[in-house]
Amino acid sequence: MDTLTVRPAETRSRRRPALAAPRQLPAFTPDLAAEMAPMFARVQHVITPMEWPAYAPLIKAINDLKRERNAVILAHNYMTPEIFNCVSDFRGDSLQLAKEAARTKADVIVQAGVHFMAETSKLLSPDKTVLIPDPRAGCSLAESITPADVRMLREVYPGVPIVTYVNTSAAVKAECDICCTSSNAVKIVESLGVPRVLLIPDEYLAKYVQTKTKVEIIAWKGHCEVHERFTAEDIAAMRAADPGVKVIAHPECPPEVIEASDFTGSTAAMINWVTTNRPRKVALITECSMASNVAVEAPDVEFIRPCNLCPHMKRISLENIYEALRDMKYEVTVEPSVAAKARRAVERMVNLTN
Ligand code: 13P
Ligand code: SF4
């Protein structure tokens, strides 16, 4: 976090000037309702007719501003349905969003996610203007470890490579050898060809990876405040209520939750599992918005929503995305000497998974 700078910029886009005056949001007129009816038809089982008149003018204004600014919105799978389905250009898990940030031709990236994701975009797209709609959108895992902690680990475990989960600040990544995400952690650990690695900062992801590899994993004690709250008793209760239910969990969950599940994977892998296997009923052991977002693609599947909200992801709204694009705020930058080292760790991962 100490290298993240956010600034409400008059405008930071070198190629696209700021709009001369703050624009007015369009009203929800019959014409606007008619123009946006096809979009509403696609999302009406996750957005209510009561909500739509409030969302539609913002959606229209955001999509117009994106064209004016030559901007793209990268939305994490935990975004609310109106963001995920109606304004985002690319959706995905952390790895997919990082890859998209590296290849986009847009001048401006709006990160609809948390700020370690915005920093990763900036590392991979240093010439682009990267905006985060709310700079307070953090992550309990990123907060759990500092660069000084990583330097201490290097002293305690000399010669042992350090793999950092992408859910860390750029300053922490700069101290590590290689990055990983929940979708490639096993592959990254095994790619190093050593008997022992440190995998920081998520203790539960590290324990999950340990069940999949012979490489000895040394963990840190960081936890995701959303996933650590699920318990094996929650899953037993779901199975007791409906023995046919399929349970799929994110690897940030505690080990006993993962053991009690039918499948474990990144948010993208979870979506893929549901859309491919089409279970009659499924419980997604992860953040609340995932069920709504997968439901658009799999309307025939019934979702149990055990549902823990990520308060950081939920800081991102249509309102602040609109303000971000209107006022070109808040720009995310990474101090160059830190960025050079952090980029190496992220690029090493991206190259291994391409
Ligand atoms: P994914 O990379 O699986 O999307 O996970 C990111 C995250 O923050 C999950 O809590
Ligand atoms: Fe961080 Fe957990 Fe929120 Fe993901 S769900 S951003 S790991 S706090």
GROMACS .gro file of C-alpha atoms and ligand atoms in nm:
model
  372
    1MET     CA    1   0.000   0.000   0.000
    2ASP     CA    2   0.287   0.238   0.061
    3THR     CA    3   0.360   0.271  -0.310
    4LEU     CA    4   0.002   0.323  -0.417
    5THR     CA    5  -0.075   0.681  -0.496
    6VAL     CA    6  -0.420   0.792  -0.593
    7ARG     CA    7  -0.500   1.135  -0.705
    8PRO     CA    8  -0.816   1.304  -0.818
    9ALA     CA    9  -0.673   1.433  -1.143
   10GLU     CA   10  -0.814   1.729  -1.332
   11THR     CA   11  -0.724   1.494  -1.610
   12ARG     CA   12  -0.433   1.254  -1.638
   13SER     CA   13  -0.508   1.113  -1.981
   14ARG     CA   14  -0.245   1.253  -2.214
   15ARG     CA   15  -0.443   1.177  -2.526
   16ARG     CA   16  -0.800   1.251  -2.419
   17PRO     CA   17  -0.872   1.587  -2.257
   18ALA     CA   18  -1.119   1.619  -1.972
   19LEU     CA   19  -1.469   1.720  -2.066
   20ALA     CA   20  -1.505   2.099  -2.051
   21ALA     CA   21  -1.790   2.097  -1.799
   22PRO     CA   22  -1.948   1.838  -1.572
   23ARG     CA   23  -2.216   1.668  -1.775
   24GLN     CA   24  -2.574   1.609  -1.671
   25LEU     CA   25  -2.700   1.256  -1.633
   26PRO     CA   26  -2.974   1.176  -1.883
   27ALA     CA   27  -3.328   1.138  -1.744
   28PHE     CA   28  -3.509   0.803  -1.758
   29THR     CA   29  -3.741   0.911  -2.040
   30PRO     CA   30  -3.956   0.674  -2.248
   31ASP     CA   31  -3.697   0.714  -2.528
   32LEU     CA   32  -3.413   0.608  -2.299
   33ALA     CA   33  -3.621   0.318  -2.165
   34ALA     CA   34  -3.686   0.202  -2.524
   35GLU     CA   35  -3.319   0.239  -2.624
   36MET     CA   36  -3.208   0.031  -2.327
   37ALA     CA   37  -3.487  -0.228  -2.332
   38PRO     CA   38  -3.272  -0.499  -2.502
   39MET     CA   39  -3.010  -0.464  -2.228
   40PHE     CA   40  -3.274  -0.486  -1.956
   41ALA     CA   41  -3.422  -0.798  -2.116
   42ARG     CA   42  -3.086  -0.972  -2.075
   43VAL     CA   43  -3.048  -0.888  -1.706
   44GLN     CA   44  -3.404  -0.875  -1.577
   45HIS     CA   45  -3.372  -1.185  -1.360
   46VAL     CA   46  -3.086  -1.023  -1.164
   47ILE     CA   47  -3.194  -0.654  -1.176
   48THR     CA   48  -3.550  -0.561  -1.073
   49PRO     CA   49  -3.784  -0.325  -1.267
   50MET     CA   50  -3.770  -0.099  -0.956
   51GLU     CA   51  -3.391  -0.067  -0.982
   52TRP     CA   52  -3.369  -0.019  -1.359
   53PRO     CA   53  -3.486   0.349  -1.381
   54ALA     CA   54  -3.205   0.442  -1.138
   55TYR     CA   55  -2.941   0.235  -1.316
   56ALA     CA   56  -3.026   0.300  -1.682
   57PRO     CA   57  -2.922   0.672  -1.698
   58LEU     CA   58  -2.590   0.593  -1.528
   59ILE     CA   59  -2.528   0.297  -1.759
   60LYS     CA   60  -2.599   0.513  -2.065
   61ALA     CA   61  -2.371   0.795  -1.939
   62ILE     CA   62  -2.088   0.553  -1.851
   63ASN     CA   63  -2.101   0.381  -2.189
   64ASP     CA   64  -2.096   0.722  -2.366
   65LEU     CA   65  -1.803   0.842  -2.155
   66LYS     CA   66  -1.610   0.522  -2.229
   67ARG     CA   67  -1.627   0.599  -2.600
   68GLU     CA   68  -1.524   0.964  -2.549
   69ARG     CA   69  -1.230   0.868  -2.328
   70ASN     CA   70  -1.127   0.557  -2.521
   71ALA     CA   71  -1.164   0.374  -2.190
   72VAL     CA   72  -1.229   0.015  -2.092
   73ILE     CA   73  -1.379  -0.115  -1.770
   74LEU     CA   74  -1.219  -0.431  -1.630
   75ALA     CA   75  -1.468  -0.590  -1.390
   76HIS     CA   76  -1.387  -0.860  -1.139
   77ASN     CA   77  -1.634  -1.149  -1.104
   78TYR     CA   78  -1.747  -1.005  -0.766
   79MET     CA   79  -1.892  -0.688  -0.916
   80THR     CA   80  -2.266  -0.632  -0.876
   81PRO     CA   81  -2.483  -0.741  -1.173
   82GLU     CA   82  -2.544  -0.391  -1.313
   83ILE     CA   83  -2.167  -0.328  -1.332
   84PHE     CA   84  -2.079  -0.680  -1.443
   85ASN     CA   85  -2.341  -0.705  -1.718
   86CYS     CA   86  -2.412  -0.349  -1.829
   87VAL     CA   87  -2.091  -0.141  -1.834
   88SER     CA   88  -1.791  -0.375  -1.820
   89ASP     CA   89  -1.583  -0.452  -2.128
   90PHE     CA   90  -1.392  -0.744  -1.978
   91ARG     CA   91  -1.493  -0.966  -1.689
   92GLY     CA   92  -1.291  -1.228  -1.510
   93ASP     CA   93  -1.076  -1.351  -1.226
   94SER     CA   94  -0.753  -1.179  -1.122
   95LEU     CA   95  -0.542  -1.355  -1.386
   96GLN     CA   96  -0.782  -1.285  -1.674
   97LEU     CA   97  -0.807  -0.915  -1.578
   98ALA     CA   98  -0.428  -0.882  -1.552
   99LYS     CA   99  -0.385  -1.034  -1.898
  100GLU     CA  100  -0.650  -0.803  -2.039
  101ALA     CA  101  -0.481  -0.499  -1.885
  102ALA     CA  102  -0.158  -0.601  -2.059
  103ARG     CA  103  -0.318  -0.627  -2.402
  104THR     CA  104  -0.579  -0.349  -2.415
  105LYS     CA  105  -0.535  -0.072  -2.672
  106ALA     CA  106  -0.750   0.171  -2.470
  107ASP     CA  107  -0.600   0.491  -2.327
  108VAL     CA  108  -0.779   0.455  -1.994
  109ILE     CA  109  -0.846   0.149  -1.775
  110VAL     CA  110  -1.115   0.176  -1.509
  111GLN     CA  111  -1.062  -0.103  -1.258
  112ALA     CA  112  -1.396  -0.225  -1.125
  113GLY     CA  113  -1.232  -0.424  -0.848
  114VAL     CA  114  -0.996  -0.360  -0.559
  115HIS     CA  115  -0.677  -0.160  -0.570
  116PHE     CA  116  -0.422  -0.442  -0.581
  117MET     CA  117  -0.595  -0.523  -0.912
  118ALA     CA  118  -0.561  -0.161  -1.027
  119GLU     CA  119  -0.192  -0.165  -0.933
  120THR     CA  120  -0.144  -0.487  -1.129
  121SER     CA  121  -0.307  -0.322  -1.431
  122LYS     CA  122  -0.073  -0.025  -1.396
  123LEU     CA  123   0.231  -0.254  -1.371
  124LEU     CA  124   0.135  -0.432  -1.692
  125SER     CA  125   0.016  -0.118  -1.873
  126PRO     CA  126   0.247   0.156  -1.747
  127ASP     CA  127   0.159   0.400  -2.029
  128LYS     CA  128  -0.214   0.383  -1.963
  129THR     CA  129  -0.413   0.594  -1.721
  130VAL     CA  130  -0.550   0.351  -1.460
  131LEU     CA  131  -0.843   0.472  -1.250
  132ILE     CA  132  -1.002   0.319  -0.942
  133PRO     CA  133  -1.349   0.455  -0.864
  134ASP     CA  134  -1.295   0.434  -0.487
  135PRO     CA  135  -0.937   0.433  -0.359
  136ARG     CA  136  -1.049   0.281  -0.028
  137ALA     CA  137  -1.131  -0.051  -0.200
  138GLY     CA  138  -0.867  -0.263  -0.025
  139CYS     CA  139  -0.826  -0.632   0.062
  140SER     CA  140  -0.761  -0.803   0.397
  141LEU     CA  141  -0.498  -1.028   0.237
  142ALA     CA  142  -0.308  -0.734   0.088
  143GLU     CA  143  -0.320  -0.566   0.430
  144SER     CA  144  -0.181  -0.875   0.606
  145ILE     CA  145   0.180  -0.839   0.491
  146THR     CA  146   0.432  -0.558   0.437
  147PRO     CA  147   0.758  -0.534   0.239
  148ALA     CA  148   0.948  -0.546   0.572
  149ASP     CA  149   0.776  -0.878   0.654
  150VAL     CA  150   0.894  -1.023   0.322
  151ARG     CA  151   1.251  -0.905   0.386
  152MET     CA  152   1.234  -1.073   0.727
  153LEU     CA  153   1.117  -1.399   0.560
  154ARG     CA  154   1.417  -1.384   0.323
  155GLU     CA  155   1.648  -1.371   0.625
  156VAL     CA  156   1.474  -1.655   0.803
  157TYR     CA  157   1.457  -1.876   0.489
  158PRO     CA  158   1.769  -1.787   0.285
  159GLY     CA  159   1.759  -1.921  -0.071
  160VAL     CA  160   1.391  -2.025  -0.057
  161PRO     CA  161   1.197  -1.862  -0.343
  162ILE     CA  162   0.903  -1.641  -0.245
  163VAL     CA  163   0.581  -1.671  -0.443
  164THR     CA  164   0.331  -1.395  -0.375
  165TYR     CA  165  -0.041  -1.425  -0.431
  166VAL     CA  166  -0.157  -1.139  -0.656
  167ASN     CA  167  -0.363  -1.007  -0.360
  168THR     CA  168  -0.071  -0.797  -0.232
  169SER     CA  169   0.056  -0.442  -0.278
  170ALA     CA  170   0.308  -0.363  -0.552
  171ALA     CA  171   0.563  -0.293  -0.277
  172VAL     CA  172   0.526  -0.651  -0.149
  173LYS     CA  173   0.539  -0.794  -0.502
  174ALA     CA  174   0.864  -0.602  -0.556
  175GLU     CA  175   1.025  -0.806  -0.275
  176CYS     CA  176   0.911  -1.142  -0.417
  177ASP     CA  177   1.037  -1.370  -0.694
  178ILE     CA  178   0.716  -1.446  -0.876
  179CYS     CA  179   0.346  -1.379  -0.851
  180CYS     CA  180   0.055  -1.626  -0.868
  181THR     CA  181  -0.324  -1.619  -0.864
  182SER     CA  182  -0.571  -1.876  -0.737
  183SER     CA  183  -0.598  -2.019  -1.089
  184ASN     CA  184  -0.227  -2.093  -1.138
  185ALA     CA  185  -0.071  -2.123  -0.790
  186VAL     CA  186   0.015  -2.496  -0.819
  187LYS     CA  187   0.168  -2.449  -1.164
  188ILE     CA  188   0.375  -2.150  -1.052
  189VAL     CA  189   0.504  -2.328  -0.740
  190GLU     CA  190   0.604  -2.636  -0.943
  191SER     CA  191   0.763  -2.426  -1.220
  192LEU     CA  192   1.037  -2.318  -0.980
  193GLY     CA  193   1.186  -2.670  -0.966
  194VAL     CA  194   1.283  -2.649  -0.597
  195PRO     CA  195   1.183  -2.864  -0.297
  196ARG     CA  196   1.057  -2.574  -0.081
  197VAL     CA  197   0.885  -2.239  -0.148
  198LEU     CA  198   0.725  -1.964   0.057
  199LEU     CA  199   0.372  -1.892  -0.064
  200ILE     CA  200   0.242  -1.568   0.089
  201PRO     CA  201   0.020  -1.422   0.229
  202ASP     CA  202  -0.291  -1.648   0.221
  203GLU     CA  203  -0.251  -1.935   0.465
  204TYR     CA  204  -0.551  -2.123   0.327
  205LEU     CA  205  -0.447  -2.092  -0.037
  206ALA     CA  206  -0.103  -2.220   0.069
  207LYS     CA  207  -0.262  -2.517   0.249
  208TYR     CA  208  -0.479  -2.592  -0.055
  209VAL     CA  209  -0.174  -2.583  -0.286
  210GLN     CA  210   0.005  -2.817  -0.042
  211THR     CA  211  -0.265  -3.079  -0.105
  212LYS     CA  212  -0.184  -3.065  -0.479
  213THR     CA  213   0.197  -3.074  -0.483
  214LYS     CA  214   0.498  -3.251  -0.331
  215VAL     CA  215   0.684  -2.917  -0.304
  216GLU     CA  216   0.699  -2.814   0.062
  217ILE     CA  217   0.497  -2.495   0.111
  218ILE     CA  218   0.574  -2.246   0.386
  219ALA     CA  219   0.274  -2.022   0.456
  220TRP     CA  220   0.204  -1.678   0.606
  221LYS     CA  221  -0.093  -1.616   0.836
  222GLY     CA  222  -0.299  -1.387   0.613
  223HIS     CA  223  -0.669  -1.459   0.556
  224CYS     CA  224  -0.946  -1.332   0.333
  225GLU     CA  225  -1.207  -1.180   0.563
  226VAL     CA  226  -1.485  -1.303   0.332
  227HIS     CA  227  -1.383  -1.665   0.278
  228GLU     CA  228  -1.250  -1.737   0.628
  229ARG     CA  229  -1.607  -1.703   0.763
  230PHE     CA  230  -1.740  -2.013   0.586
  231THR     CA  231  -1.745  -2.333   0.791
  232ALA     CA  232  -1.777  -2.707   0.728
  233GLU     CA  233  -2.101  -2.691   0.935
  234ASP     CA  234  -2.248  -2.449   0.675
  235ILE     CA  235  -2.183  -2.709   0.406
  236ALA     CA  236  -2.318  -2.998   0.616
  237ALA     CA  237  -2.641  -2.800   0.668
  238MET     CA  238  -2.676  -2.739   0.292
  239ARG     CA  239  -2.622  -3.106   0.214
  240ALA     CA  240  -2.869  -3.211   0.486
  241ALA     CA  241  -3.134  -2.980   0.334
  242ASP     CA  242  -3.072  -3.115  -0.019
  243PRO     CA  243  -2.838  -3.417  -0.057
  244GLY     CA  244  -2.814  -3.354  -0.436
  245VAL     CA  245  -2.668  -3.005  -0.404
  246LYS     CA  246  -2.321  -2.944  -0.554
  247VAL     CA  247  -2.086  -2.733  -0.343
  248ILE     CA  248  -1.800  -2.543  -0.502
  249ALA     CA  249  -1.553  -2.333  -0.306
  250HIS     CA  250  -1.281  -2.074  -0.363
  251PRO     CA  251  -0.932  -2.178  -0.245
  252GLU     CA  252  -0.924  -1.886   0.002
  253CYS     CA  253  -1.170  -2.090   0.218
  254PRO     CA  254  -1.047  -2.282   0.526
  255PRO     CA  255  -0.918  -2.638   0.454
  256GLU     CA  256  -1.219  -2.813   0.614
  257VAL     CA  257  -1.454  -2.617   0.383
  258ILE     CA  258  -1.249  -2.713   0.077
  259GLU     CA  259  -1.248  -3.079   0.189
  260ALA     CA  260  -1.627  -3.073   0.221
  261SER     CA  261  -1.672  -2.929  -0.131
  262ASP     CA  262  -1.715  -3.098  -0.469
  263PHE     CA  263  -1.486  -2.860  -0.659
  264THR     CA  264  -1.235  -2.585  -0.576
  265GLY     CA  265  -1.106  -2.318  -0.812
  266SER     CA  266  -1.061  -1.949  -0.889
  267THR     CA  267  -1.372  -1.740  -0.951
  268ALA     CA  268  -1.335  -1.801  -1.327
  269ALA     CA  269  -1.291  -2.176  -1.271
  270MET     CA  270  -1.604  -2.179  -1.051
  271ILE     CA  271  -1.808  -2.008  -1.326
  272ASN     CA  272  -1.668  -2.248  -1.583
  273TRP     CA  273  -1.756  -2.548  -1.365
  274VAL     CA  274  -2.119  -2.437  -1.327
  275THR     CA  275  -2.171  -2.349  -1.693
  276THR     CA  276  -2.011  -2.676  -1.808
  277ASN     CA  277  -2.165  -2.918  -1.554
  278ARG     CA  278  -2.508  -2.749  -1.522
  279PRO     CA  279  -2.591  -2.896  -1.179
  280ARG     CA  280  -2.957  -2.884  -1.077
  281LYS     CA  281  -2.864  -2.689  -0.763
  282VAL     CA  282  -2.532  -2.541  -0.658
  283ALA     CA  283  -2.389  -2.353  -0.362
  284LEU     CA  284  -2.106  -2.113  -0.443
  285ILE     CA  285  -1.886  -2.076  -0.135
  286THR     CA  286  -1.754  -1.732  -0.215
  287GLU     CA  287  -1.862  -1.367  -0.245
  288CYS     CA  288  -2.235  -1.291  -0.290
  289SER     CA  289  -2.234  -1.136  -0.638
  290MET     CA  290  -2.091  -1.447  -0.803
  291ALA     CA  291  -2.424  -1.629  -0.790
  292SER     CA  292  -2.607  -1.345  -0.968
  293ASN     CA  293  -2.334  -1.317  -1.230
  294VAL     CA  294  -2.327  -1.688  -1.308
  295ALA     CA  295  -2.709  -1.698  -1.306
  296VAL     CA  296  -2.715  -1.479  -1.618
  297GLU     CA  297  -2.517  -1.745  -1.804
  298ALA     CA  298  -2.687  -2.046  -1.639
  299PRO     CA  299  -3.051  -1.948  -1.579
  300ASP     CA  300  -3.152  -2.317  -1.552
  301VAL     CA  301  -2.933  -2.371  -1.241
  302GLU     CA  302  -3.072  -2.305  -0.893
  303PHE     CA  303  -2.829  -2.122  -0.664
  304ILE     CA  304  -2.807  -2.146  -0.287
  305ARG     CA  305  -2.651  -1.817  -0.176
  306PRO     CA  306  -2.455  -1.868   0.147
  307CYS     CA  307  -2.331  -1.523   0.065
  308ASN     CA  308  -2.059  -1.326   0.244
  309LEU     CA  309  -2.012  -0.976   0.102
  310CYS     CA  310  -1.667  -0.834   0.033
  311PRO     CA  311  -1.695  -0.479   0.171
  312HIS     CA  312  -1.402  -0.369  -0.045
  313MET     CA  313  -1.543  -0.493  -0.375
  314LYS     CA  314  -1.879  -0.342  -0.276
  315ARG     CA  315  -1.727   0.007  -0.262
  316ILE     CA  316  -1.741   0.010  -0.643
  317SER     CA  317  -2.075   0.134  -0.776
  318LEU     CA  318  -2.224   0.268  -1.100
  319GLU     CA  319  -2.218   0.616  -0.941
  320ASN     CA  320  -1.847   0.617  -0.866
  321ILE     CA  321  -1.758   0.454  -1.199
  322TYR     CA  322  -1.948   0.738  -1.368
  323GLU     CA  323  -1.763   0.997  -1.156
  324ALA     CA  324  -1.430   0.826  -1.224
  325LEU     CA  325  -1.477   0.860  -1.599
  326ARG     CA  326  -1.631   1.207  -1.579
  327ASP     CA  327  -1.357   1.355  -1.356
  328MET     CA  328  -1.070   1.116  -1.446
  329LYS     CA  329  -1.023   1.010  -1.084
  330TYR     CA  330  -0.866   0.837  -0.893
  331GLU     CA  331  -0.550   0.767  -1.083
  332VAL     CA  332  -0.335   0.480  -0.958
  333THR     CA  333   0.040   0.512  -0.993
  334VAL     CA  334   0.329   0.301  -0.868
  335GLU     CA  335   0.665   0.451  -0.782
  336PRO     CA  336   0.903   0.361  -1.074
  337SER     CA  337   1.174   0.177  -0.878
  338VAL     CA  338   0.911  -0.037  -0.705
  339ALA     CA  339   0.717  -0.085  -1.030
  340ALA     CA  340   1.021  -0.224  -1.214
  341LYS     CA  341   1.072  -0.500  -0.956
  342ALA     CA  342   0.702  -0.574  -0.902
  343ARG     CA  343   0.643  -0.592  -1.279
  344ARG     CA  344   0.912  -0.858  -1.308
  345ALA     CA  345   0.724  -1.081  -1.059
  346VAL     CA  346   0.389  -1.033  -1.238
  347GLU     CA  347   0.529  -1.070  -1.590
  348ARG     CA  348   0.711  -1.388  -1.491
  349MET     CA  349   0.373  -1.533  -1.392
  350VAL     CA  350   0.193  -1.408  -1.705
  351ASN     CA  351   0.463  -1.552  -1.931
  352LEU     CA  352   0.440  -1.891  -1.759
  353THR     CA  353   0.063  -1.908  -1.800
  354ASN     CA  354   0.038  -1.781  -2.159
  35513P     P1  355  -0.985  -1.476  -0.822
  35513P     O1  356  -0.851  -1.453  -0.883
  35513P     O2  357  -1.020  -1.620  -0.808
  35513P     O3  358  -1.091  -1.400  -0.897
  35513P     O4  359  -0.983  -1.423  -0.672
  35513P     C1  360  -0.966  -1.289  -0.638
  35513P     C2  361  -1.018  -1.260  -0.505
  35513P     O5  362  -0.993  -1.157  -0.448
  35513P     C3  363  -1.099  -1.362  -0.442
  35513P     O6  364  -1.138  -1.323  -0.317
  356SF4    FE1  365  -0.963  -0.951  -0.064
  356SF4    FE2  366  -1.125  -1.142   0.022
  356SF4    FE3  367  -1.230  -0.919  -0.079
  356SF4    FE4  368  -1.104  -1.098  -0.240
  356SF4     S1  369  -1.293  -1.129  -0.125
  356SF4     S2  370  -1.078  -0.875  -0.240
  356SF4     S3  371  -0.941  -1.172  -0.103
  356SF4     S4  372  -1.106  -0.936   0.109
   0.00000   0.00000   0.00000
